[in-house]
């Protein structure tokens, strides 16, 4: 059977099974990876080749903000946003110029540290949001040449990158808190008039600077835009700048932050929006690979991008190395940040980590460079990267958890193994391998050569023939009355056999050919077979029958809407409302932010009833910036608390038809704000919680 095979399984415990036909699934949509401008797909493939092979780069956030080093008025939690986070007036901030003299800056030393860590490119802030230019620009005197340093460090870095074979790349912020034509002003900068500001003139300024960056420093690998989220910037600007940059250096890559379609910190591009050449998840790694999408996770080593002398919360090397493997196993790049001091030095903690990463890469870099994403959905002991050739496949097995019995089991691989060996073994001595049905077993030495990540190179004959276990397509683990269960496999020529329990299906197990309606708590195990032989591992899951919460007795008349209480304050998480007095209260039609007195530092608590239209297990979701929590009948269902960009969390609860109490708490600190409450049941698709379901009494 071609394409995705969807087997709808209906198994009445008293009756047999039958298959509802196969249906192909729509291809996942990948964002528009190129603009309407100069480049097309063919150009993209050749332009992206070095970047896709590189897998690992260094991010450098270096600027005037290194002078205060995170401290202002006795507070030490700032970073590269210090000018606006600490509300430093322009003239006071400009004073840092007189103190910026990185006499210990050594471009060769920086680039060699990146190279020796196994990094293939460097992206450095040419201009961050503060508007200070770290390069010799003729467009403004707010630049490095007007500091005591009087030298263009970008020239030195470009030369050093050329010398040591790394790609040199620029970060450039669209948002600019210094340029008189940039809008909007910071809301706290009351005295800084926007009178006469001309945003088109600011875009012209940007283009003039981009021309300097792309004509004065040799080949530039990437133009890494940022600060694109304010309302003055739009997709039209993005496409124009993308095409302009490409006209100056046709091979340069441009990230998706040149546009206006980035999905916040998730970093990928909204469907249909202009996405530059690659997506940019920030401080997070996508849960799975994203076939057909180029993406790069950027991440700090501690908690700040710019240098903060008090921030010692550096990630352990172990975590960084494993994240590098995780990202590569999903087909992404890792852009790891360093925030140098105002003297021009990398913090010692960064230097130590780069050296340790370099020691690991010296042994294992072939398992990172030029690799493709893992073919496995999940591996219990680590990650996998791979290389394909016409007649061979190499799987790099990144073993985080060394098997106590010395047996590394790789399920669902039918190829004949040619050789398995440890990258840490200079002789690459062949390890013993065996086959157990669909599984390859590799016999490992007693101790792992590397406690963080030991890599086994498994060379297989021919094109990979690998099958994952089937997938339970349903999201519901519990049900109130009955549950229909789907199992799918995207492999060709396979059939799915199952057992009602946790035992592994065998060739004689029942063939899944009918939709399953489960009416009692059931454990189901599924496995793929071909020509009577297992070709995958087994997936097992329990589906639990649960009693729905009874509906509330309706003692008083119900009216449409919700009650709300409005609070003001600066919180990093949802406050303890018992200690607060609301500033206002009243009734609203649903989860809206009016009335409120200010754009930041506020909170709403909504209370009332939700009229649940059917007895079912319900998913509730809150999508919010910043934190939120949702309760049903006083039980916590969704916890989406915390200081974060727009993010969605979910929870489930079984409810009987009728009124149930609902309470939603939300807070916003600064910046953007939003709250969306959605629902889904076993029969109703996900939807924004309808206003018509909301009542108060
Ligand atoms: O606001 C910036 C931040 O300072 C930093 O440069 C990061 C790095 O990707 N980008 C923005 C936050 O998303």
XYZ file of C-alpha atoms and ligand atoms in Angstrom:
710
model
C 0.000 0.000 0.000
C 1.513 3.358 -1.100
C 1.914 6.438 1.030
C 0.750 6.840 4.580
C -1.288 3.876 5.665
C -4.063 4.882 8.025
C -5.594 1.882 9.787
C -8.756 2.814 11.692
C -9.165 0.185 14.360
C -12.549 -0.711 15.767
C -12.434 -3.599 18.214
C -15.609 -4.226 20.156
C -14.448 -6.512 22.917
C -17.061 -8.966 21.895
C -16.455 -8.686 18.154
C -13.644 -8.889 15.584
C -11.858 -6.125 13.688
C -12.138 -4.623 10.223
C -10.200 -1.947 8.326
C -11.703 1.295 7.210
C -9.821 2.039 3.917
C -6.412 3.690 3.655
C -6.209 7.420 3.178
C -3.156 9.504 2.291
C -2.227 12.285 4.710
C -1.579 15.760 3.361
C 2.140 16.566 3.159
C 3.228 18.783 6.025
C 3.472 22.310 4.687
C 6.944 23.799 4.894
C 7.343 27.554 5.019
C 8.274 29.573 2.005
C 12.039 29.199 2.264
C 12.878 31.835 -0.329
C 11.537 35.248 -1.195
C 9.774 36.232 -4.358
C 12.970 38.044 -5.220
C 16.298 37.052 -6.641
C 16.789 33.462 -5.525
C 14.875 30.318 -6.306
C 14.965 26.745 -4.909
C 18.013 25.701 -6.957
C 19.978 28.669 -5.691
C 18.806 27.883 -2.175
C 20.132 24.306 -2.264
C 23.598 25.393 -3.362
C 23.650 28.405 -1.027
C 22.552 26.343 1.960
C 24.998 23.467 1.392
C 27.832 24.762 3.649
C 25.333 25.773 6.338
C 23.541 22.408 6.346
C 26.880 20.605 6.597
C 28.192 22.915 9.344
C 25.579 22.070 12.006
C 27.442 24.145 14.661
C 28.243 27.857 14.951
C 29.163 30.550 17.466
C 26.885 33.476 18.298
C 28.611 36.556 19.777
C 26.696 39.347 21.514
C 29.189 42.152 21.993
C 28.484 45.869 22.358
C 28.288 48.861 24.688
C 26.116 46.814 27.075
C 29.313 44.922 28.040
C 30.465 48.067 29.878
C 27.767 47.996 32.623
C 28.033 44.183 32.399
C 24.461 43.723 33.518
C 24.484 46.144 36.459
C 22.598 49.431 36.847
C 21.539 51.247 40.005
C 22.537 48.305 42.138
C 20.554 45.765 40.141
C 22.596 43.065 38.388
C 20.062 41.158 36.286
C 20.422 43.034 33.012
C 21.935 42.004 29.701
C 22.041 43.469 26.204
C 18.589 44.994 26.830
C 19.909 47.116 29.712
C 19.213 50.458 28.025
C 15.481 49.816 27.924
C 15.096 47.329 30.785
C 16.764 49.788 33.179
C 15.215 52.757 31.359
C 18.563 54.472 30.861
C 18.147 57.814 29.053
C 19.990 58.089 25.735
C 22.626 60.550 26.953
C 23.456 58.436 30.000
C 23.788 55.335 27.853
C 25.977 57.172 25.339
C 28.476 57.699 28.171
C 29.373 54.024 27.939
C 31.082 54.923 24.667
C 33.839 56.729 26.522
C 34.492 53.581 28.571
C 34.449 51.010 25.792
C 38.072 50.146 25.075
C 38.517 46.369 24.555
C 42.305 46.438 24.699
C 42.446 42.672 25.311
C 40.441 41.888 22.173
C 42.244 39.300 20.031
C 40.305 38.250 16.932
C 42.614 35.320 16.203
C 42.151 33.981 19.711
C 38.357 34.236 19.447
C 38.210 32.553 16.051
C 40.602 29.800 17.085
C 38.461 29.073 20.149
C 35.418 28.766 17.879
C 37.313 26.592 15.401
C 38.779 24.356 18.101
C 35.305 23.904 19.578
C 34.231 22.514 16.217
C 32.234 25.569 15.161
C 32.127 26.304 11.442
C 30.719 29.860 11.469
C 30.536 32.942 13.668
C 27.537 35.301 13.844
C 28.424 38.554 15.638
C 26.275 41.563 16.551
C 27.149 44.342 14.135
C 24.329 46.403 15.692
C 22.008 45.303 18.467
C 18.756 46.958 19.557
C 20.637 49.790 21.312
C 21.668 51.034 17.865
C 25.387 51.074 18.661
C 27.400 49.964 15.632
C 30.334 47.673 16.310
C 31.752 48.457 12.872
C 33.201 51.464 11.065
C 30.037 52.901 9.572
C 29.777 56.282 7.874
C 26.038 56.397 8.603
C 26.269 57.351 12.280
C 28.955 58.355 14.776
C 27.325 56.095 17.336
C 29.890 53.443 16.513
C 33.081 51.753 17.677
C 35.352 54.239 15.933
C 34.224 57.009 18.309
C 35.282 55.008 21.375
C 38.824 54.979 22.847
C 39.302 51.723 20.898
C 39.147 53.591 17.567
C 39.420 50.330 15.605
C 36.958 48.179 13.671
C 36.985 44.729 15.317
C 34.816 43.378 12.521
C 37.734 43.839 10.131
C 39.969 41.762 12.417
C 37.338 39.072 12.828
C 36.633 38.883 9.097
C 40.367 38.408 8.472
C 40.703 35.807 11.230
C 37.706 33.842 9.956
C 39.206 33.794 6.484
C 42.536 32.681 7.940
C 41.089 29.819 9.985
C 38.404 28.750 7.544
C 35.231 29.820 9.316
C 32.301 31.637 7.708
C 31.949 35.227 8.988
C 28.364 36.340 9.577
C 26.596 39.442 10.900
C 23.696 39.842 13.288
C 21.788 43.069 12.543
C 18.892 44.418 14.625
C 15.978 46.017 12.803
C 14.775 47.532 16.067
C 16.940 50.547 16.964
C 16.528 52.468 20.205
C 18.978 55.192 19.177
C 18.260 56.250 15.603
C 15.958 59.313 15.513
C 13.921 57.890 12.630
C 13.226 54.522 14.255
C 9.699 54.069 15.536
C 8.150 53.295 17.925
C 9.971 55.025 20.756
C 10.227 53.128 24.064
C 7.032 53.794 25.981
C 9.062 54.982 29.025
C 11.024 57.526 26.898
C 8.436 60.223 27.418
C 10.929 63.042 26.865
C 12.254 61.680 23.573
C 9.902 63.100 20.963
C 9.015 61.150 17.839
C 8.425 64.439 16.078
C 9.926 64.390 12.583
C 10.803 60.693 12.734
C 10.576 59.132 9.285
C 10.545 55.307 9.265
C 11.206 55.105 5.530
C 14.311 57.169 6.126
C 15.276 54.656 8.827
C 14.895 51.774 6.339
C 17.160 53.702 3.959
C 19.684 54.015 6.818
C 19.466 50.264 7.352
C 20.139 49.620 3.673
C 23.138 51.955 3.698
C 24.612 50.088 6.682
C 23.840 46.698 5.192
C 25.695 47.817 2.079
C 28.722 48.656 4.221
C 28.537 45.280 5.947
C 28.219 43.392 2.667
C 30.894 45.267 0.717
C 33.620 45.922 3.290
C 34.255 42.605 5.058
C 34.580 40.039 2.283
C 32.225 37.086 1.854
C 29.498 37.096 4.471
C 27.937 33.715 5.270
C 24.708 34.833 6.965
C 22.849 38.073 7.605
C 21.114 37.243 10.901
C 18.294 39.750 11.365
C 16.515 40.291 14.687
C 14.175 42.780 16.375
C 11.562 42.453 13.649
C 8.541 42.129 15.924
C 7.420 45.769 16.268
C 4.414 46.952 14.281
C 6.430 49.348 12.100
C 8.167 46.416 10.385
C 6.266 44.259 7.906
C 6.667 41.514 5.353
C 7.033 44.010 2.508
C 10.060 45.557 4.221
C 11.376 42.059 4.817
C 11.192 40.967 1.211
C 12.724 44.249 0.086
C 15.676 43.920 2.455
C 16.113 40.225 1.640
C 16.358 40.987 -2.062
C 18.606 43.988 -1.421
C 21.018 41.957 0.684
C 21.043 39.183 -1.907
C 21.773 41.758 -4.643
C 24.954 42.683 -2.781
C 26.090 39.122 -2.049
C 23.950 36.543 -3.923
C 25.284 33.636 -1.843
C 24.544 35.165 1.559
C 21.945 33.374 3.706
C 19.243 35.319 5.517
C 17.250 34.065 8.509
C 13.460 34.282 8.896
C 13.660 37.286 11.242
C 14.049 39.514 8.173
C 10.327 38.988 7.661
C 7.373 39.413 9.966
C 6.143 35.847 10.199
C 8.201 34.308 12.972
C 6.282 32.255 15.539
C 7.873 33.955 18.564
C 10.544 31.955 20.376
C 9.455 28.756 18.660
C 11.254 30.532 15.832
C 9.658 28.847 12.847
C 7.701 30.705 10.193
C 3.910 31.018 10.101
C 2.456 29.043 7.230
C 2.326 31.171 4.117
C 4.516 33.925 5.577
C 7.882 34.932 4.149
C 10.519 32.915 5.978
C 13.907 33.926 4.570
C 16.183 30.903 4.284
C 15.874 29.261 7.698
C 13.900 29.271 10.936
C 15.311 30.436 14.272
C 14.056 28.660 17.427
C 15.458 30.543 20.397
C 16.511 28.937 23.697
C 14.548 25.849 22.694
C 14.871 22.755 20.508
C 11.933 21.538 18.375
C 10.363 18.373 19.823
C 10.961 16.467 16.599
C 12.743 16.878 13.294
C 11.056 19.141 10.733
C 11.415 17.464 7.338
C 11.917 20.006 4.568
C 12.559 22.897 6.974
C 15.988 24.408 7.667
C 16.278 25.690 11.236
C 18.900 26.759 13.720
C 18.443 26.873 17.498
C 20.256 29.819 19.087
C 21.058 29.494 22.774
C 22.949 31.231 25.546
C 25.542 29.384 27.626
C 24.229 31.073 30.787
C 21.091 33.217 31.124
C 22.193 36.280 29.166
C 23.186 37.003 25.576
C 25.257 40.070 26.431
C 27.951 39.877 29.140
C 26.559 39.853 32.688
C 29.289 39.627 35.298
C 26.935 38.263 37.941
C 25.462 35.509 35.793
C 27.259 32.288 36.697
C 24.396 30.014 35.616
C 26.409 28.409 32.835
C 25.020 25.229 31.297
C 27.134 22.136 32.075
C 29.254 20.954 29.138
C 27.364 17.634 29.322
C 24.094 19.431 28.560
C 25.603 21.420 25.691
C 27.183 18.391 24.005
C 23.955 16.397 24.301
C 21.957 19.320 22.908
C 24.318 19.502 19.948
C 23.621 15.813 19.262
C 19.878 16.277 19.824
C 19.712 19.232 17.430
C 21.771 17.470 14.744
C 19.604 14.346 15.153
C 16.618 16.524 14.232
C 18.359 18.051 11.214
C 19.002 21.465 12.784
C 21.962 23.746 13.465
C 23.159 24.874 16.884
C 24.206 28.529 17.310
C 25.805 28.708 20.766
C 26.349 32.160 22.247
C 29.298 33.848 23.942
C 28.989 37.296 25.558
C 32.481 38.881 25.660
C 33.523 41.440 28.300
C 34.145 45.137 27.590
C 37.873 44.305 27.671
C 37.383 41.952 24.721
C 37.662 38.631 26.550
C 35.414 35.573 26.533
C 34.265 34.742 30.080
C 36.389 31.926 31.536
C 33.320 29.718 31.914
C 32.708 30.040 28.168
C 36.362 29.356 27.348
C 36.332 26.195 29.473
C 33.145 24.910 27.864
C 34.352 25.625 24.341
C 37.540 23.678 25.050
C 35.607 20.711 26.471
C 33.196 20.702 23.534
C 36.241 20.809 21.262
C 37.693 17.703 22.905
C 34.450 15.846 22.224
C 34.218 17.160 18.651
C 37.836 16.197 17.957
C 36.790 12.555 18.395
C 33.185 12.645 17.194
C 32.706 15.501 14.715
C 32.007 13.125 11.803
C 28.770 12.251 13.653
C 27.739 15.928 13.469
C 29.112 17.493 10.271
C 27.306 16.747 6.982
C 24.805 14.505 8.744
C 21.064 14.188 8.195
C 18.303 13.804 10.730
C 17.654 10.534 12.538
C 15.328 8.035 10.830
C 14.047 6.932 14.257
C 11.130 8.605 15.964
C 12.667 7.994 19.360
C 15.598 6.127 20.950
C 15.555 5.351 24.668
C 19.347 5.457 25.093
C 20.341 8.516 23.053
C 20.177 10.038 19.578
C 21.051 9.125 15.994
C 22.461 11.070 13.051
C 23.082 9.578 9.634
C 24.892 9.785 6.308
C 23.508 8.231 3.146
C 25.409 7.177 0.045
C 24.314 5.222 -3.043
C 25.129 1.818 -1.630
C 25.626 2.449 2.067
C 24.072 4.078 5.093
C 26.024 5.078 8.167
C 24.063 5.519 11.381
C 25.876 7.426 14.142
C 24.440 6.159 17.413
C 24.972 8.791 20.138
C 24.790 6.707 23.292
C 23.977 8.861 26.325
C 22.906 5.941 28.566
C 25.361 3.072 28.237
C 23.500 -0.284 28.423
C 24.313 -2.134 31.650
C 24.258 -5.479 29.828
C 26.535 -4.151 27.074
C 23.891 -4.730 24.385
C 22.852 -1.750 22.292
C 19.519 -2.676 20.678
C 18.431 -0.906 17.501
C 14.908 -1.952 16.554
C 13.316 -1.895 13.130
C 16.499 -2.023 11.001
C 16.498 -4.753 8.374
C 19.740 -3.872 6.606
C 22.744 -6.170 6.862
C 25.347 -4.542 9.092
C 28.748 -4.226 7.488
C 30.576 -2.910 10.551
C 29.943 -1.304 13.933
C 32.735 0.560 15.716
C 33.332 3.237 18.316
C 34.499 6.630 17.059
C 36.534 6.853 20.265
C 38.492 3.742 19.220
C 41.483 4.906 17.143
C 41.665 1.445 15.542
C 37.887 1.415 14.910
C 37.882 -2.253 15.924
C 34.729 -4.010 14.672
C 32.154 -4.634 17.420
C 30.197 -7.916 17.432
C 26.648 -7.557 16.057
C 23.672 -9.888 16.066
C 20.100 -9.887 14.828
C 17.013 -10.531 16.904
C 14.045 -10.399 14.510
C 13.727 -6.745 13.438
C 16.396 -5.615 15.886
C 20.145 -5.278 15.446
C 22.124 -5.921 18.627
C 25.576 -4.323 18.998
C 27.819 -5.699 21.738
C 29.595 -2.834 23.489
C 32.597 -2.801 25.870
C 31.747 -2.729 29.565
C 32.488 0.967 30.056
C 31.563 3.884 27.873
C 34.545 5.708 26.359
C 32.739 9.008 26.969
C 30.336 9.472 29.882
C 28.540 12.302 28.105
C 28.017 10.857 24.617
C 29.812 7.834 23.116
C 29.240 7.414 19.387
C 28.937 4.079 17.586
C 29.265 4.235 13.792
C 27.038 1.525 12.277
C 27.735 0.930 8.586
C 24.835 -0.736 6.762
C 24.601 -2.162 3.274
C 22.393 -0.303 0.840
C 19.551 2.164 1.303
C 18.213 2.200 4.835
C 15.292 -0.185 5.435
C 14.050 0.957 8.816
C 10.587 0.882 10.335
C 9.394 2.648 13.449
C 6.660 1.094 15.548
C 3.147 2.162 14.479
C 1.790 5.394 15.985
C -1.329 5.829 18.081
C -2.837 8.828 16.307
C -5.314 9.591 19.092
C -4.287 12.148 21.716
C -6.724 10.745 24.265
C -5.354 8.461 26.937
C -8.642 8.399 28.780
C -12.334 8.362 27.899
C -15.701 8.533 29.630
C -17.880 6.220 27.588
C -15.903 4.784 24.659
C -12.853 5.674 22.563
C -11.988 5.107 18.902
C -8.284 4.311 18.469
C -6.235 4.903 15.299
C -2.849 3.325 14.581
C -0.753 4.393 11.602
C 2.504 3.500 9.914
C 4.109 5.502 7.121
C 6.121 2.556 5.855
C 5.302 0.679 2.669
C 4.272 -2.978 2.543
C 3.645 -3.320 6.262
C 0.684 -4.621 8.248
C -0.010 -3.918 11.881
C -0.622 -6.698 14.395
C -1.632 -6.119 17.990
C -2.241 -7.574 21.411
C -4.633 -6.313 24.077
C -1.996 -6.118 26.774
C 1.690 -5.209 26.992
C 2.991 -8.414 25.430
C 4.905 -7.947 22.164
C 2.810 -8.829 19.098
C 4.049 -11.826 17.104
C 3.258 -13.099 13.607
C 0.260 -15.017 14.985
C -1.184 -11.981 16.764
C -4.409 -10.450 15.465
C -4.156 -8.385 12.294
C -5.465 -4.860 12.857
C -8.047 -4.441 10.152
C -10.982 -2.696 11.860
C -11.554 0.475 13.871
C -11.343 -0.084 17.600
C -13.995 1.216 19.967
C -12.715 0.632 23.464
C -15.331 0.519 26.228
C -13.207 -0.492 29.214
C -9.717 0.413 30.366
C -7.410 -1.280 27.861
C -3.719 -1.645 27.155
C -2.931 -2.035 23.461
C 0.386 -3.020 21.851
C 1.033 -2.625 18.125
C 3.910 -3.694 15.844
C 4.626 -3.644 12.103
C 5.063 -6.863 10.142
C 6.041 -7.679 6.558
C 5.600 -11.100 4.947
C 4.858 -12.565 8.365
C 8.002 -11.183 9.991
C 8.277 -8.260 12.495
C 9.965 -5.222 10.955
C 9.593 -2.771 13.848
C 9.641 -2.511 17.593
C 6.413 -2.425 19.622
C 4.402 0.512 20.892
C 2.274 0.026 24.011
C -0.239 2.404 25.553
C -3.020 2.242 28.151
C -6.405 3.862 27.501
C -8.235 4.465 30.745
C -12.001 4.692 31.272
C -12.682 7.514 33.709
C -15.761 8.948 35.474
C -16.628 12.497 34.395
C -16.944 15.260 36.986
C -20.613 15.834 37.702
C -22.084 19.103 36.465
C -22.794 21.900 38.997
C -26.342 22.164 40.267
C -27.833 25.345 38.783
C -29.063 27.121 41.914
C -29.257 30.654 40.498
C -29.962 32.264 37.157
C -27.027 32.256 34.782
C -26.046 35.262 32.681
C -23.754 35.317 29.624
C -20.158 36.355 30.293
C -17.581 36.059 33.056
C -16.769 38.011 36.174
C -13.281 39.520 36.218
C -10.916 41.077 38.710
C -8.137 43.373 37.476
C -4.813 43.850 39.261
C -1.612 45.814 38.624
C 1.932 44.860 39.571
C 5.278 43.626 38.210
C 5.432 39.845 38.575
C 7.619 37.108 37.090
C 4.841 34.569 37.648
C 1.184 34.525 38.649
C 0.818 36.353 41.969
C -0.806 35.099 45.148
C -4.172 36.792 44.717
C -5.073 36.295 48.365
C -2.515 38.983 49.128
C -3.789 41.423 46.503
C -6.686 43.848 46.301
C -8.203 44.123 42.809
C -8.116 47.572 41.242
C -11.302 46.913 39.308
C -13.848 44.188 38.768
C -16.965 43.586 36.707
C -18.281 41.431 33.862
C -16.740 40.741 30.446
C -18.010 38.672 27.495
C -14.874 36.432 27.547
C -11.108 36.555 28.236
C -10.436 40.142 27.127
C -8.015 42.687 28.607
C -10.386 45.551 29.032
C -10.799 47.654 30.974
C -7.201 48.143 32.037
C -5.114 51.202 32.823
C -1.766 50.223 31.334
C -0.140 48.070 28.651
C 2.222 46.242 30.988
C 2.365 44.833 34.494
C -1.254 43.830 34.859
C -3.270 40.705 35.689
C -6.795 39.468 35.193
C -8.663 36.687 37.002
C -11.801 35.458 35.222
C -14.396 33.366 37.035
C -17.724 31.852 36.026
C -19.146 28.718 34.467
C -18.570 26.893 31.212
C -21.587 25.105 29.722
C -20.094 21.782 28.575
C -22.265 20.531 25.696
C -21.455 16.805 25.967
C -20.033 14.320 28.407
C -16.491 13.598 27.266
C -12.836 13.904 28.069
C -11.983 17.523 27.282
C -8.652 19.125 26.334
C -8.304 22.686 27.531
C -5.555 24.969 26.196
C -4.255 28.366 27.152
C -1.982 30.250 24.795
C -0.568 33.265 26.591
C 2.185 35.877 26.875
C 3.050 35.924 29.735
C 1.728 33.383 32.227
C -1.712 31.800 32.712
C -3.471 29.006 34.574
C -6.890 27.406 34.017
C -9.035 25.607 36.620
C -12.235 23.624 36.146
C -14.378 22.958 39.245
C -11.400 24.306 41.235
C -9.098 21.613 39.834
C -5.930 22.888 38.076
C -6.125 21.739 34.425
C -3.643 23.955 32.518
C -0.462 25.402 34.010
C 1.073 27.866 31.582
C 2.600 30.139 34.207
C 5.892 32.007 33.891
C 7.574 34.875 32.087
C 7.485 33.829 28.443
C 6.586 34.761 24.932
C 3.360 33.456 23.450
C 3.264 29.761 24.360
C 0.515 27.158 24.566
C -0.013 24.502 27.228
C -2.797 21.957 27.529
C -4.497 19.712 30.056
C -7.348 17.189 30.086
C -10.319 16.571 32.333
C -13.409 14.343 32.054
C -16.618 16.358 32.382
C -20.296 15.493 32.364
C -22.612 17.614 30.220
C -23.716 20.809 32.036
C -22.269 23.761 33.930
C -18.774 23.525 35.376
C -16.897 26.235 37.238
C -14.087 27.847 35.268
C -11.332 30.130 36.540
C -8.524 31.582 34.447
C -5.671 33.653 35.917
C -3.389 35.631 33.602
C -0.540 38.138 33.970
C 1.537 40.288 31.622
C 4.900 41.748 32.564
C 6.215 43.911 29.685
C 6.162 43.703 25.888
C 3.493 41.846 23.979
C 0.503 40.350 25.714
C -2.134 37.814 24.709
C -4.437 35.138 26.115
C -6.424 32.576 24.149
C -8.454 29.744 25.711
C -9.336 26.790 23.493
C -11.063 23.433 23.916
C -11.386 20.065 22.208
C -13.342 16.912 23.020
C -13.363 13.381 21.677
C -15.887 14.458 19.079
C -15.382 18.230 18.793
C -12.249 19.572 17.043
C -10.029 22.169 18.764
C -11.702 25.572 18.839
C -11.493 28.823 20.731
C -13.729 28.417 23.780
C -17.018 29.849 22.450
C -18.348 32.916 24.270
C -21.763 31.264 24.180
C -20.484 28.613 26.600
C -19.514 31.176 29.244
C -21.800 32.250 32.080
C -21.749 33.813 35.514
C -24.323 33.980 38.302
O 15.990 40.716 21.848
C 16.951 39.846 21.269
C 17.930 39.353 22.294
O 18.596 40.449 22.863
C 18.932 38.430 21.618
O 19.662 39.135 20.629
C 18.164 37.255 20.998
C 19.124 36.334 20.282
O 18.422 35.621 19.314
N 17.197 37.775 20.017
C 16.215 38.692 20.578
C 15.221 38.008 21.476
O 14.457 37.100 20.695
